[in-house]
mmCIF file of C-alpha atoms and ligand atoms in Angstrom:
data_model
loop_
_atom_site.group_PDB
_atom_site.id
_atom_site.type_symbol
_atom_site.label_atom_id
_atom_site.label_comp_id
_atom_site.label_asym_id
_atom_site.label_seq_id
_atom_site.Cartn_x
_atom_site.Cartn_y
_atom_site.Cartn_z
ATOM 1 C CA MET A 1 19.815 -15.624 -17.537
ATOM 2 C CA PRO A 2 16.243 -14.305 -17.497
ATOM 3 C CA ALA A 3 16.550 -12.360 -14.230
ATOM 4 C CA GLU A 4 18.196 -13.653 -11.063
ATOM 5 C CA HIS A 5 16.798 -17.070 -10.107
ATOM 6 C CA LEU A 6 16.812 -17.661 -6.351
ATOM 7 C CA GLY A 7 14.581 -20.765 -6.355
ATOM 8 C CA ARG A 8 13.056 -21.844 -3.027
ATOM 9 C CA THR A 9 13.543 -18.881 -0.694
ATOM 10 C CA PRO A 10 12.319 -17.893 2.784
ATOM 11 C CA LEU A 11 10.162 -14.771 2.670
ATOM 12 C CA ASP A 12 10.480 -13.938 6.398
ATOM 13 C CA THR A 13 12.543 -10.789 5.793
ATOM 14 C CA LEU A 14 10.633 -9.897 2.623
ATOM 15 C CA ASN A 15 7.295 -9.159 4.363
ATOM 16 C CA THR A 16 6.861 -6.475 7.034
ATOM 17 C CA PHE A 17 4.621 -8.698 9.179
ATOM 18 C CA GLY A 18 7.778 -10.815 9.499
ATOM 19 C CA VAL A 19 5.805 -14.053 9.217
ATOM 20 C CA HIS A 20 7.512 -17.252 8.170
ATOM 21 C CA ALA A 21 6.757 -18.602 4.702
ATOM 22 C CA PHE A 22 8.623 -19.820 1.640
ATOM 23 C CA ALA A 23 8.390 -18.890 -2.003
ATOM 24 C CA HIS A 24 8.741 -22.151 -3.914
ATOM 25 C CA ASP A 25 10.355 -20.256 -6.786
ATOM 26 C CA LEU A 26 11.658 -16.676 -6.454
ATOM 27 C CA TRP A 27 12.966 -14.556 -9.342
ATOM 28 C CA ARG A 28 14.507 -11.101 -8.996
ATOM 29 C CA VAL A 29 14.337 -8.660 -11.901
ATOM 30 C CA HIS A 30 17.172 -6.101 -12.123
ATOM 31 C CA ALA A 31 16.738 -4.816 -15.698
ATOM 32 C CA LEU A 32 13.854 -4.255 -18.098
ATOM 33 C CA SER A 33 15.698 -6.417 -20.597
ATOM 34 C CA ASP A 34 15.348 -9.394 -18.153
ATOM 35 C CA LEU A 35 11.571 -9.345 -18.451
ATOM 36 C CA PRO A 36 10.770 -10.792 -21.903
ATOM 37 C CA GLN A 37 13.089 -13.746 -21.208
ATOM 38 C CA LEU A 38 11.580 -14.237 -17.766
ATOM 39 C CA VAL A 39 8.048 -14.285 -19.218
ATOM 40 C CA ALA A 40 9.160 -16.909 -21.769
ATOM 41 C CA LYS A 41 10.777 -18.971 -18.984
ATOM 42 C CA LEU A 42 7.666 -18.822 -16.778
ATOM 43 C CA ASP A 43 5.557 -19.793 -19.782
ATOM 44 C CA GLU A 44 7.349 -23.169 -19.877
ATOM 45 C CA HIS A 45 5.227 -24.152 -16.851
ATOM 46 C CA PRO A 46 1.850 -22.500 -17.444
ATOM 47 C CA GLY A 47 -0.372 -22.006 -14.401
ATOM 48 C CA PRO A 48 -1.813 -19.125 -12.388
ATOM 49 C CA PRO A 49 0.034 -15.810 -12.940
ATOM 50 C CA PRO A 50 3.171 -15.193 -10.849
ATOM 51 C CA PHE A 51 2.947 -13.016 -7.760
ATOM 52 C CA VAL A 52 4.775 -9.685 -8.054
ATOM 53 C CA LEU A 53 6.551 -8.729 -4.829
ATOM 54 C CA GLY A 54 7.670 -5.223 -3.882
ATOM 55 C CA GLY A 55 8.675 -4.477 -0.291
ATOM 56 C CA GLY A 56 6.089 -6.865 1.204
ATOM 57 C CA SER A 57 4.569 -4.053 3.312
ATOM 58 C CA ASN A 58 0.983 -4.644 2.200
ATOM 59 C CA LEU A 59 1.007 -8.386 2.370
ATOM 60 C CA LEU A 60 -0.113 -11.138 4.751
ATOM 61 C CA LEU A 61 1.379 -14.535 3.944
ATOM 62 C CA THR A 62 -0.813 -17.332 5.293
ATOM 63 C CA GLY A 63 1.354 -20.136 3.922
ATOM 64 C CA ASP A 64 4.034 -20.910 1.377
ATOM 65 C CA VAL A 65 3.598 -19.342 -2.034
ATOM 66 C CA GLY A 66 3.216 -21.981 -4.740
ATOM 67 C CA VAL A 67 3.123 -19.685 -7.765
ATOM 68 C CA PRO A 68 6.401 -18.146 -8.956
ATOM 69 C CA VAL A 69 7.247 -14.928 -7.112
ATOM 70 C CA VAL A 70 8.851 -12.098 -9.092
ATOM 71 C CA GLN A 71 10.607 -9.456 -7.015
ATOM 72 C CA VAL A 72 11.099 -6.145 -8.785
ATOM 73 C CA ALA A 73 14.537 -4.561 -8.272
ATOM 74 C CA LEU A 74 14.435 -2.039 -11.149
ATOM 75 C CA ARG A 75 16.204 1.192 -10.147
ATOM 76 C CA GLY A 76 16.372 4.860 -11.117
ATOM 77 C CA PHE A 77 14.621 8.242 -11.056
ATOM 78 C CA ARG A 78 14.555 10.725 -13.936
ATOM 79 C CA VAL A 79 12.908 13.896 -15.193
ATOM 80 C CA VAL A 80 10.912 12.888 -18.262
ATOM 81 C CA ARG A 81 9.689 16.343 -19.341
ATOM 82 C CA ASP A 82 9.989 19.877 -18.009
ATOM 83 C CA GLU A 83 6.925 21.931 -18.942
ATOM 84 C CA GLY A 84 7.801 25.035 -16.927
ATOM 85 C CA ASP A 85 5.762 24.870 -13.762
ATOM 86 C CA ALA A 86 4.781 21.230 -14.283
ATOM 87 C CA VAL A 87 7.476 18.570 -14.400
ATOM 88 C CA ILE A 88 6.901 14.917 -15.289
ATOM 89 C CA VAL A 89 9.159 12.620 -13.273
ATOM 90 C CA GLU A 90 9.543 8.860 -13.393
ATOM 91 C CA GLY A 91 10.537 6.315 -10.761
ATOM 92 C CA ALA A 92 11.528 2.744 -11.533
ATOM 93 C CA ALA A 93 9.298 0.174 -9.832
ATOM 94 C CA GLY A 94 11.920 -1.252 -7.474
ATOM 95 C CA GLU A 95 12.904 2.085 -5.944
ATOM 96 C CA SER A 96 11.792 2.855 -2.416
ATOM 97 C CA TRP A 97 8.682 5.051 -2.420
ATOM 98 C CA ASP A 98 10.085 7.320 0.264
ATOM 99 C CA ALA A 99 13.306 7.766 -1.730
ATOM 100 C CA LEU A 100 11.192 9.051 -4.653
ATOM 101 C CA VAL A 101 9.446 11.499 -2.314
ATOM 102 C CA SER A 102 12.828 12.802 -1.048
ATOM 103 C CA TRP A 103 14.334 12.962 -4.558
ATOM 104 C CA SER A 104 11.377 14.959 -5.935
ATOM 105 C CA ILE A 105 11.439 17.417 -3.032
ATOM 106 C CA ALA A 106 15.199 17.912 -3.422
ATOM 107 C CA ALA A 107 14.484 18.733 -7.092
ATOM 108 C CA GLY A 108 12.162 21.547 -5.911
ATOM 109 C CA LEU A 109 8.938 19.747 -6.863
ATOM 110 C CA ASN A 110 5.656 19.660 -4.903
ATOM 111 C CA GLY A 111 3.096 16.897 -4.909
ATOM 112 C CA LEU A 112 4.345 13.836 -3.037
ATOM 113 C CA GLN A 113 5.267 15.419 0.321
ATOM 114 C CA ASN A 114 2.159 14.246 2.239
ATOM 115 C CA LEU A 115 2.960 10.665 1.204
ATOM 116 C CA ALA A 116 6.401 10.693 2.868
ATOM 117 C CA LEU A 117 7.540 7.596 4.767
ATOM 118 C CA ILE A 118 4.904 5.213 3.380
ATOM 119 C CA PRO A 119 6.839 1.939 3.226
ATOM 120 C CA GLY A 120 7.242 -0.050 0.025
ATOM 121 C CA THR A 121 8.219 0.451 -3.571
ATOM 122 C CA VAL A 122 7.310 2.851 -6.367
ATOM 123 C CA GLY A 123 5.839 -0.021 -8.437
ATOM 124 C CA ALA A 124 3.389 -1.046 -5.721
ATOM 125 C CA ALA A 125 2.198 2.490 -4.976
ATOM 126 C CA PRO A 126 -0.417 2.653 -7.778
ATOM 127 C CA ILE A 127 -1.737 -0.844 -7.014
ATOM 128 C CA GLN A 128 -3.746 0.382 -4.038
ATOM 129 C CA ASN A 129 -3.518 4.102 -4.879
ATOM 130 C CA ILE A 130 -1.607 4.829 -1.659
ATOM 131 C CA GLY A 131 -2.871 7.710 0.413
ATOM 132 C CA ALA A 132 -2.120 9.647 3.579
ATOM 133 C CA TYR A 133 -2.650 13.086 5.118
ATOM 134 C CA GLY A 134 -5.345 14.147 2.637
ATOM 135 C CA VAL A 135 -3.477 13.150 -0.537
ATOM 136 C CA GLU A 136 -3.714 10.066 -2.734
ATOM 137 C CA LEU A 137 -1.257 8.919 -5.391
ATOM 138 C CA ARG A 138 -3.867 9.606 -8.090
ATOM 139 C CA ASP A 139 -3.740 13.353 -7.274
ATOM 140 C CA CYS A 140 -0.418 13.686 -9.095
ATOM 141 C CA PHE A 141 -0.267 10.483 -11.127
ATOM 142 C CA ASP A 142 0.603 10.806 -14.814
ATOM 143 C CA SER A 143 0.992 7.280 -16.240
ATOM 144 C CA LEU A 144 2.784 3.964 -15.788
ATOM 145 C CA ASP A 145 4.425 1.266 -17.887
ATOM 146 C CA ALA A 146 3.728 -2.408 -17.262
ATOM 147 C CA ILE A 147 4.404 -5.783 -18.836
ATOM 148 C CA ASP A 148 1.797 -8.521 -19.139
ATOM 149 C CA LEU A 149 3.372 -11.524 -17.422
ATOM 150 C CA ARG A 150 1.254 -13.929 -19.515
ATOM 151 C CA THR A 151 2.172 -12.611 -22.956
ATOM 152 C CA GLY A 152 5.226 -10.356 -22.575
ATOM 153 C CA ARG A 153 3.235 -7.434 -24.071
ATOM 154 C CA TRP A 154 4.267 -3.925 -22.878
ATOM 155 C CA ARG A 155 1.611 -1.319 -22.206
ATOM 156 C CA SER A 156 1.229 2.166 -20.747
ATOM 157 C CA PHE A 157 -1.748 3.067 -18.549
ATOM 158 C CA ASP A 158 -3.027 6.600 -17.964
ATOM 159 C CA ALA A 159 -4.972 7.580 -14.846
ATOM 160 C CA ALA A 160 -8.387 6.736 -16.322
ATOM 161 C CA GLU A 161 -7.156 3.287 -17.361
ATOM 162 C CA CYS A 162 -5.844 2.651 -13.839
ATOM 163 C CA ALA A 163 -9.397 3.246 -12.481
ATOM 164 C CA PHE A 164 -8.100 4.552 -9.155
ATOM 165 C CA ALA A 165 -10.430 4.579 -6.172
ATOM 166 C CA TYR A 166 -9.956 4.565 -2.398
ATOM 167 C CA ARG A 167 -7.105 2.033 -1.807
ATOM 168 C CA HIS A 168 -7.944 0.479 -5.147
ATOM 169 C CA SER A 169 -7.022 0.338 -8.834
ATOM 170 C CA VAL A 170 -7.714 -1.833 -11.860
ATOM 171 C CA PHE A 171 -4.651 -3.924 -10.883
ATOM 172 C CA LYS A 172 -6.511 -5.271 -7.852
ATOM 173 C CA THR A 173 -9.507 -6.484 -9.856
ATOM 174 C CA SER A 174 -9.794 -10.144 -10.714
ATOM 175 C CA GLY A 175 -8.329 -11.034 -14.100
ATOM 176 C CA GLN A 176 -5.958 -8.018 -13.976
ATOM 177 C CA THR A 177 -3.296 -9.235 -11.566
ATOM 178 C CA HIS A 178 -0.944 -10.337 -14.359
ATOM 179 C CA TRP A 179 0.591 -6.866 -14.863
ATOM 180 C CA LEU A 180 4.069 -6.122 -13.558
ATOM 181 C CA VAL A 181 4.497 -2.370 -13.156
ATOM 182 C CA CYS A 182 7.970 -1.318 -14.346
ATOM 183 C CA ALA A 183 7.916 2.488 -14.020
ATOM 184 C CA VAL A 184 5.519 5.127 -12.703
ATOM 185 C CA ARG A 185 5.337 8.789 -13.806
ATOM 186 C CA PHE A 186 4.038 11.736 -11.792
ATOM 187 C CA ARG A 187 3.063 15.283 -12.773
ATOM 188 C CA LEU A 188 4.634 17.463 -10.080
ATOM 189 C CA SER A 189 4.713 21.218 -9.747
ATOM 190 C CA ARG A 190 7.178 23.950 -8.835
ATOM 191 C CA SER A 191 4.466 26.075 -7.244
ATOM 192 C CA ALA A 192 1.255 24.104 -6.532
ATOM 193 C CA PRO A 193 -0.296 24.963 -3.153
ATOM 194 C CA LEU A 194 0.441 22.536 -0.347
ATOM 195 C CA GLN A 195 -2.293 20.400 1.261
ATOM 196 C CA LEU A 196 -2.041 21.181 4.974
ATOM 197 C CA ASP A 197 -5.583 20.591 6.192
ATOM 198 C CA TYR A 198 -5.502 17.056 7.419
ATOM 199 C CA GLY A 199 -5.297 15.543 10.890
ATOM 200 C CA ASP A 200 -2.559 17.002 13.048
ATOM 201 C CA LEU A 201 -0.373 18.305 10.202
ATOM 202 C CA ARG A 202 -0.889 22.027 10.882
ATOM 203 C CA GLU A 203 -0.271 21.465 14.587
ATOM 204 C CA GLU A 204 2.978 19.614 13.854
ATOM 205 C CA LEU A 205 4.133 22.397 11.495
ATOM 206 C CA ALA A 206 3.292 25.065 14.086
ATOM 207 C CA ARG A 207 5.228 23.121 16.712
ATOM 208 C CA ALA A 208 8.244 23.112 14.376
ATOM 209 C CA GLY A 209 7.831 26.884 13.849
ATOM 210 C CA ARG A 210 7.004 26.539 10.122
ATOM 211 C CA THR A 211 4.499 29.323 9.474
ATOM 212 C CA THR A 212 4.985 29.328 5.679
ATOM 213 C CA PRO A 213 6.034 25.733 5.139
ATOM 214 C CA SER A 214 7.811 24.328 2.099
ATOM 215 C CA ALA A 215 7.166 20.860 0.630
ATOM 216 C CA SER A 216 10.227 19.712 2.540
ATOM 217 C CA ASP A 217 8.783 21.035 5.837
ATOM 218 C CA VAL A 218 5.515 19.189 5.151
ATOM 219 C CA ALA A 219 7.360 15.934 4.446
ATOM 220 C CA GLU A 220 9.374 16.362 7.672
ATOM 221 C CA ALA A 221 6.189 17.015 9.650
ATOM 222 C CA VAL A 222 4.497 13.948 8.137
ATOM 223 C CA ARG A 223 7.571 11.848 8.944
ATOM 224 C CA ALA A 224 7.602 13.091 12.543
ATOM 225 C CA ILE A 225 3.900 12.294 13.043
ATOM 226 C CA ARG A 226 4.213 8.871 11.441
ATOM 227 C CA GLN A 227 7.312 7.966 13.464
ATOM 228 C CA ARG A 228 5.535 8.979 16.644
ATOM 229 C CA LYS A 229 2.274 7.213 15.895
ATOM 230 C CA LEU A 230 2.901 4.130 13.777
ATOM 231 C CA PRO A 231 4.807 1.021 14.810
ATOM 232 C CA ASP A 232 8.083 0.520 12.948
ATOM 233 C CA PRO A 233 7.871 -2.871 11.176
ATOM 234 C CA ALA A 234 11.586 -3.405 11.909
ATOM 235 C CA VAL A 235 10.632 -3.475 15.611
ATOM 236 C CA LEU A 236 7.044 -4.793 15.566
ATOM 237 C CA GLY A 237 5.779 -6.684 12.501
ATOM 238 C CA ASN A 238 2.771 -5.052 10.819
ATOM 239 C CA ALA A 239 1.377 -3.962 7.458
ATOM 240 C CA GLY A 240 -0.039 -0.572 8.456
ATOM 241 C CA SER A 241 -3.843 -0.367 8.492
ATOM 242 C CA PHE A 242 -5.212 -3.871 8.240
ATOM 243 C CA PHE A 243 -8.764 -2.860 7.264
ATOM 244 C CA LYS A 244 -10.055 -0.193 4.887
ATOM 245 C CA ASN A 245 -12.461 2.405 6.194
ATOM 246 C CA PRO A 246 -15.816 1.075 4.924
ATOM 247 C CA VAL A 247 -17.718 3.219 2.432
ATOM 248 C CA ILE A 248 -21.473 2.994 3.084
ATOM 249 C CA SER A 249 -24.643 4.767 1.923
ATOM 250 C CA ALA A 250 -25.591 8.116 3.476
ATOM 251 C CA GLN A 251 -28.757 6.512 4.861
ATOM 252 C CA GLN A 252 -26.879 3.653 6.549
ATOM 253 C CA ALA A 253 -24.386 6.163 7.975
ATOM 254 C CA ALA A 254 -27.199 8.340 9.380
ATOM 255 C CA THR A 255 -28.862 5.314 11.017
ATOM 256 C CA LEU A 256 -25.540 4.178 12.472
ATOM 257 C CA GLN A 257 -24.661 7.635 13.772
ATOM 258 C CA SER A 258 -28.000 8.022 15.510
ATOM 259 C CA ARG A 259 -27.191 4.821 17.412
ATOM 260 C CA GLU A 260 -23.434 5.459 17.774
ATOM 261 C CA PRO A 261 -23.022 9.274 17.937
ATOM 262 C CA GLY A 262 -19.221 9.092 18.299
ATOM 263 C CA LEU A 263 -18.694 7.295 14.965
ATOM 264 C CA PRO A 264 -16.292 9.389 12.836
ATOM 265 C CA CYS A 265 -17.553 9.829 9.242
ATOM 266 C CA TRP A 266 -16.137 11.574 6.162
ATOM 267 C CA PRO A 267 -17.711 12.323 2.787
ATOM 268 C CA ALA A 268 -16.778 9.778 0.091
ATOM 269 C CA SER A 269 -17.555 9.861 -3.620
ATOM 270 C CA GLY A 270 -21.121 10.822 -4.597
ATOM 271 C CA SER A 271 -23.416 10.705 -1.586
ATOM 272 C CA ALA A 272 -21.526 7.799 0.020
ATOM 273 C CA VAL A 273 -19.917 8.113 3.448
ATOM 274 C CA LYS A 274 -16.629 6.699 4.734
ATOM 275 C CA VAL A 275 -16.752 5.507 8.336
ATOM 276 C CA SER A 276 -13.850 4.852 10.686
ATOM 277 C CA ALA A 277 -12.889 1.179 10.848
ATOM 278 C CA GLY A 278 -10.411 1.903 13.659
ATOM 279 C CA TRP A 279 -13.099 3.488 15.849
ATOM 280 C CA MET A 280 -15.481 0.556 15.387
ATOM 281 C CA ILE A 281 -12.727 -1.977 16.159
ATOM 282 C CA ASP A 282 -11.793 0.020 19.258
ATOM 283 C CA GLN A 283 -15.436 0.118 20.405
ATOM 284 C CA CYS A 284 -15.518 -3.681 20.104
ATOM 285 C CA GLY A 285 -12.698 -3.766 22.676
ATOM 286 C CA TRP A 286 -9.852 -5.012 20.482
ATOM 287 C CA LYS A 287 -7.256 -2.274 21.009
ATOM 288 C CA GLY A 288 -4.192 -3.829 22.680
ATOM 289 C CA PHE A 289 -5.641 -7.357 22.439
ATOM 290 C CA ARG A 290 -3.068 -10.125 22.170
ATOM 291 C CA GLU A 291 -3.383 -13.855 21.707
ATOM 292 C CA GLY A 292 -0.058 -15.638 21.434
ATOM 293 C CA ASP A 293 2.051 -13.395 19.234
ATOM 294 C CA ALA A 294 -0.822 -12.058 17.105
ATOM 295 C CA GLY A 295 -2.292 -8.820 18.354
ATOM 296 C CA VAL A 296 -3.858 -5.423 17.842
ATOM 297 C CA HIS A 297 -1.585 -2.425 18.401
ATOM 298 C CA ALA A 298 -2.113 -0.764 21.779
ATOM 299 C CA ALA A 299 -2.484 2.721 20.258
ATOM 300 C CA HIS A 300 -4.007 1.800 16.873
ATOM 301 C CA ALA A 301 -6.988 -0.515 16.645
ATOM 302 C CA LEU A 302 -6.565 -0.625 12.863
ATOM 303 C CA VAL A 303 -3.033 -2.031 12.978
ATOM 304 C CA LEU A 304 -2.628 -5.779 13.526
ATOM 305 C CA VAL A 305 0.807 -6.765 14.764
ATOM 306 C CA ASN A 306 3.144 -9.729 15.038
ATOM 307 C CA HIS A 307 4.772 -9.667 18.475
ATOM 308 C CA GLY A 308 7.399 -12.165 17.370
ATOM 309 C CA HIS A 309 6.527 -15.596 16.105
ATOM 310 C CA ALA A 310 2.907 -15.318 14.955
ATOM 311 C CA GLN A 311 2.138 -17.186 11.767
ATOM 312 C CA GLY A 312 0.155 -15.590 8.996
ATOM 313 C CA ARG A 313 -2.815 -17.796 9.789
ATOM 314 C CA ASP A 314 -2.815 -16.596 13.449
ATOM 315 C CA ILE A 315 -3.061 -13.005 12.250
ATOM 316 C CA LEU A 316 -5.748 -13.975 9.756
ATOM 317 C CA ALA A 317 -7.755 -15.776 12.477
ATOM 318 C CA LEU A 318 -7.610 -12.633 14.626
ATOM 319 C CA ALA A 319 -8.682 -10.499 11.641
ATOM 320 C CA LEU A 320 -11.686 -12.796 11.131
ATOM 321 C CA ARG A 321 -12.752 -12.428 14.769
ATOM 322 C CA ILE A 322 -12.441 -8.652 14.537
ATOM 323 C CA ARG A 323 -14.427 -8.544 11.306
ATOM 324 C CA ASP A 324 -17.189 -10.725 12.810
ATOM 325 C CA SER A 325 -17.490 -8.608 15.952
ATOM 326 C CA VAL A 326 -17.710 -5.362 13.959
ATOM 327 C CA ARG A 327 -20.348 -6.882 11.685
ATOM 328 C CA ALA A 328 -22.364 -8.097 14.704
ATOM 329 C CA ARG A 329 -22.339 -4.712 16.440
ATOM 330 C CA PHE A 330 -22.398 -2.235 13.527
ATOM 331 C CA GLY A 331 -23.760 -4.273 10.596
ATOM 332 C CA VAL A 332 -20.726 -3.167 8.542
ATOM 333 C CA VAL A 333 -18.397 -5.622 6.810
ATOM 334 C CA LEU A 334 -14.701 -4.749 7.018
ATOM 335 C CA GLU A 335 -12.468 -5.412 4.025
ATOM 336 C CA PRO A 336 -8.748 -6.101 4.474
ATOM 337 C CA GLU A 337 -6.302 -3.608 2.974
ATOM 338 C CA PRO A 338 -3.275 -5.931 2.551
ATOM 339 C CA VAL A 339 -3.137 -8.668 -0.034
ATOM 340 C CA ILE A 340 -3.642 -12.050 1.629
ATOM 341 C CA LEU A 341 -1.561 -14.721 -0.036
ATOM 342 C CA GLY A 342 -1.111 -18.398 0.796
ATOM 343 C CA ASN A 343 -3.599 -21.136 1.436
ATOM 344 C CA ALA A 344 -6.181 -19.163 3.441
ATOM 345 C CA THR A 345 -7.917 -15.847 2.755
ATOM 346 C CA LEU A 346 -10.447 -13.606 4.478
HETATM 347 C C1 LIG B 401 3.914 0.906 8.928
HETATM 348 C C2 LIG B 401 3.135 0.949 7.643
HETATM 349 C C3 LIG B 401 2.445 2.108 7.307
HETATM 350 C C4 LIG B 401 1.711 2.168 6.108
HETATM 351 N N1 LIG B 401 1.061 3.313 5.799
HETATM 352 C C5 LIG B 401 0.353 3.411 4.649
HETATM 353 C C6 LIG B 401 -0.322 4.612 4.314
HETATM 354 O O1 LIG B 401 -0.265 5.611 5.036
HETATM 355 N N2 LIG B 401 -1.042 4.645 3.162
HETATM 356 C C7 LIG B 401 -1.097 3.571 2.317
HETATM 357 O O2 LIG B 401 -1.769 3.673 1.275
HETATM 358 N N3 LIG B 401 -0.455 2.410 2.608
HETATM 359 C C8 LIG B 401 0.264 2.296 3.736
HETATM 360 N N4 LIG B 401 0.917 1.128 4.054
HETATM 361 C C9 LIG B 401 0.814 -0.018 3.150
HETATM 362 C C10 LIG B 401 1.989 -0.173 2.148
HETATM 363 O O3 LIG B 401 3.111 0.539 2.587
HETATM 364 C C11 LIG B 401 1.628 0.309 0.741
HETATM 365 O O4 LIG B 401 0.486 -0.351 0.265
HETATM 366 C C12 LIG B 401 2.782 0.094 -0.255
HETATM 367 O O5 LIG B 401 2.470 0.700 -1.486
HETATM 368 C C13 LIG B 401 3.094 -1.384 -0.497
HETATM 369 O O6 LIG B 401 4.321 -1.431 -1.221
HETATM 370 P P1 LIG B 401 5.200 -2.757 -1.295
HETATM 371 O O7 LIG B 401 6.277 -2.498 -2.293
HETATM 372 O O8 LIG B 401 5.636 -3.162 0.036
HETATM 373 O O9 LIG B 401 4.137 -3.781 -1.930
HETATM 374 P P2 LIG B 401 3.940 -5.326 -1.584
HETATM 375 O O10 LIG B 401 3.412 -5.468 -0.203
HETATM 376 O O11 LIG B 401 5.135 -6.095 -1.952
HETATM 377 O O12 LIG B 401 2.764 -5.676 -2.621
HETATM 378 C C14 LIG B 401 1.479 -5.121 -2.452
HETATM 379 C C15 LIG B 401 0.660 -5.422 -3.721
HETATM 380 O O13 LIG B 401 1.238 -4.749 -4.828
HETATM 381 C C16 LIG B 401 1.602 -5.684 -5.852
HETATM 382 N N5 LIG B 401 2.849 -5.201 -6.454
HETATM 383 C C17 LIG B 401 3.989 -4.854 -5.815
HETATM 384 N N6 LIG B 401 4.893 -4.383 -6.700
HETATM 385 C C18 LIG B 401 4.305 -4.462 -7.919
HETATM 386 C C19 LIG B 401 4.724 -4.151 -9.249
HETATM 387 N N7 LIG B 401 5.940 -3.635 -9.518
HETATM 388 N N8 LIG B 401 3.869 -4.393 -10.272
HETATM 389 C C20 LIG B 401 2.634 -4.907 -10.044
HETATM 390 N N9 LIG B 401 2.180 -5.229 -8.813
HETATM 391 C C21 LIG B 401 3.018 -4.995 -7.764
HETATM 392 C C22 LIG B 401 1.752 -7.016 -5.147
HETATM 393 O O14 LIG B 401 1.566 -8.091 -6.062
HETATM 394 C C23 LIG B 401 0.646 -6.901 -4.110
HETATM 395 O O15 LIG B 401 -0.576 -7.195 -4.740
HETATM 396 C C24 LIG B 401 1.670 1.040 5.236
HETATM 397 C C25 LIG B 401 2.371 -0.128 5.579
HETATM 398 C C26 LIG B 401 3.112 -0.161 6.767
HETATM 399 C C27 LIG B 401 3.886 -1.409 7.103
#
């Protein structure tokens, strides 16, 4: 068999919003050797490329998925090369991201600790260049292996070829969504300095009495902050931040700040400025809003939630209203962070 064929399958437990939708045709890949046969099988019914599913934690399903869905269940971590201080490690795409973070720290390696407890899989992590607490995946990325689901061709990508940017990579650009990432490699270090200067990380470490913290202490502090602040998708459906922080010109940011002095801004690449989407949404009065079972988290204006039985299109409709109100008041257009899949998009 080319991979495990599950056919028509409910996706309710395979997306962290917990919305109801079906995959018309679901395949699960357990071994690299399944992939060439699967590509040949999918090629018997040519059409748009299949959708590659990881943990469904950056996904809003607005209807059933008509294209084949390929779920990646490849497993394993390994040390690829030990170069003394630097060590190249590899995680298979279907492994949990947080398990890779824990495994690397247990091996005495620094680099991934600030990214602890981000939900999802290793294979999805480069797709949007995951980031948290002052670190992005690209900071310690080495390379990845992927298969072209149209042709069955294998290819490795280095960091430049991945074209990482803020919550973005080449794999999110149109015409490049046919790659299935199989394995991702990271260049970690036995002694690199830790990144502690972000948000409330230092405060959390001080509270835990960690004056000279290790990578493990940093990961524990990040986990504690995240558990305190972010809703657990197992309890309240969500996909983390629903909108990216918009990146605007320095001139537009200056004009906006003169009108809205409280607007939090951070330097972005070049002279561009990143502005806080959460703050703008909050100012528009959305925090804690609820209509039916679709809502905005009471503590986090950036996190849209499913209180129980919201459909994907209810959450999308709310996202559209939020985007319109922010555009009307601030003249800034919000972009969604999750992938929106089904019969309606933003
Ligand atoms: C509570 C919560 C907190 C979060 N916090 C953060 C955060 O701090 N920082 C952050 O960056 N993100 C955050 N996220 C978003 C999410 O966890 C990440 O984007 C994660 O990398 C998604 O992984 P996944 O396996 O669930 O991907 P999915 O949601 O399954 O897929 C996301 C995208 O990746 C593609 N994809 C998945 N696997 C592969 C593969 N093997 N090959 C090719 N394409 C693939 C899919 O086709 C889709 O386009 C959060 C989400 C939640 C629910």
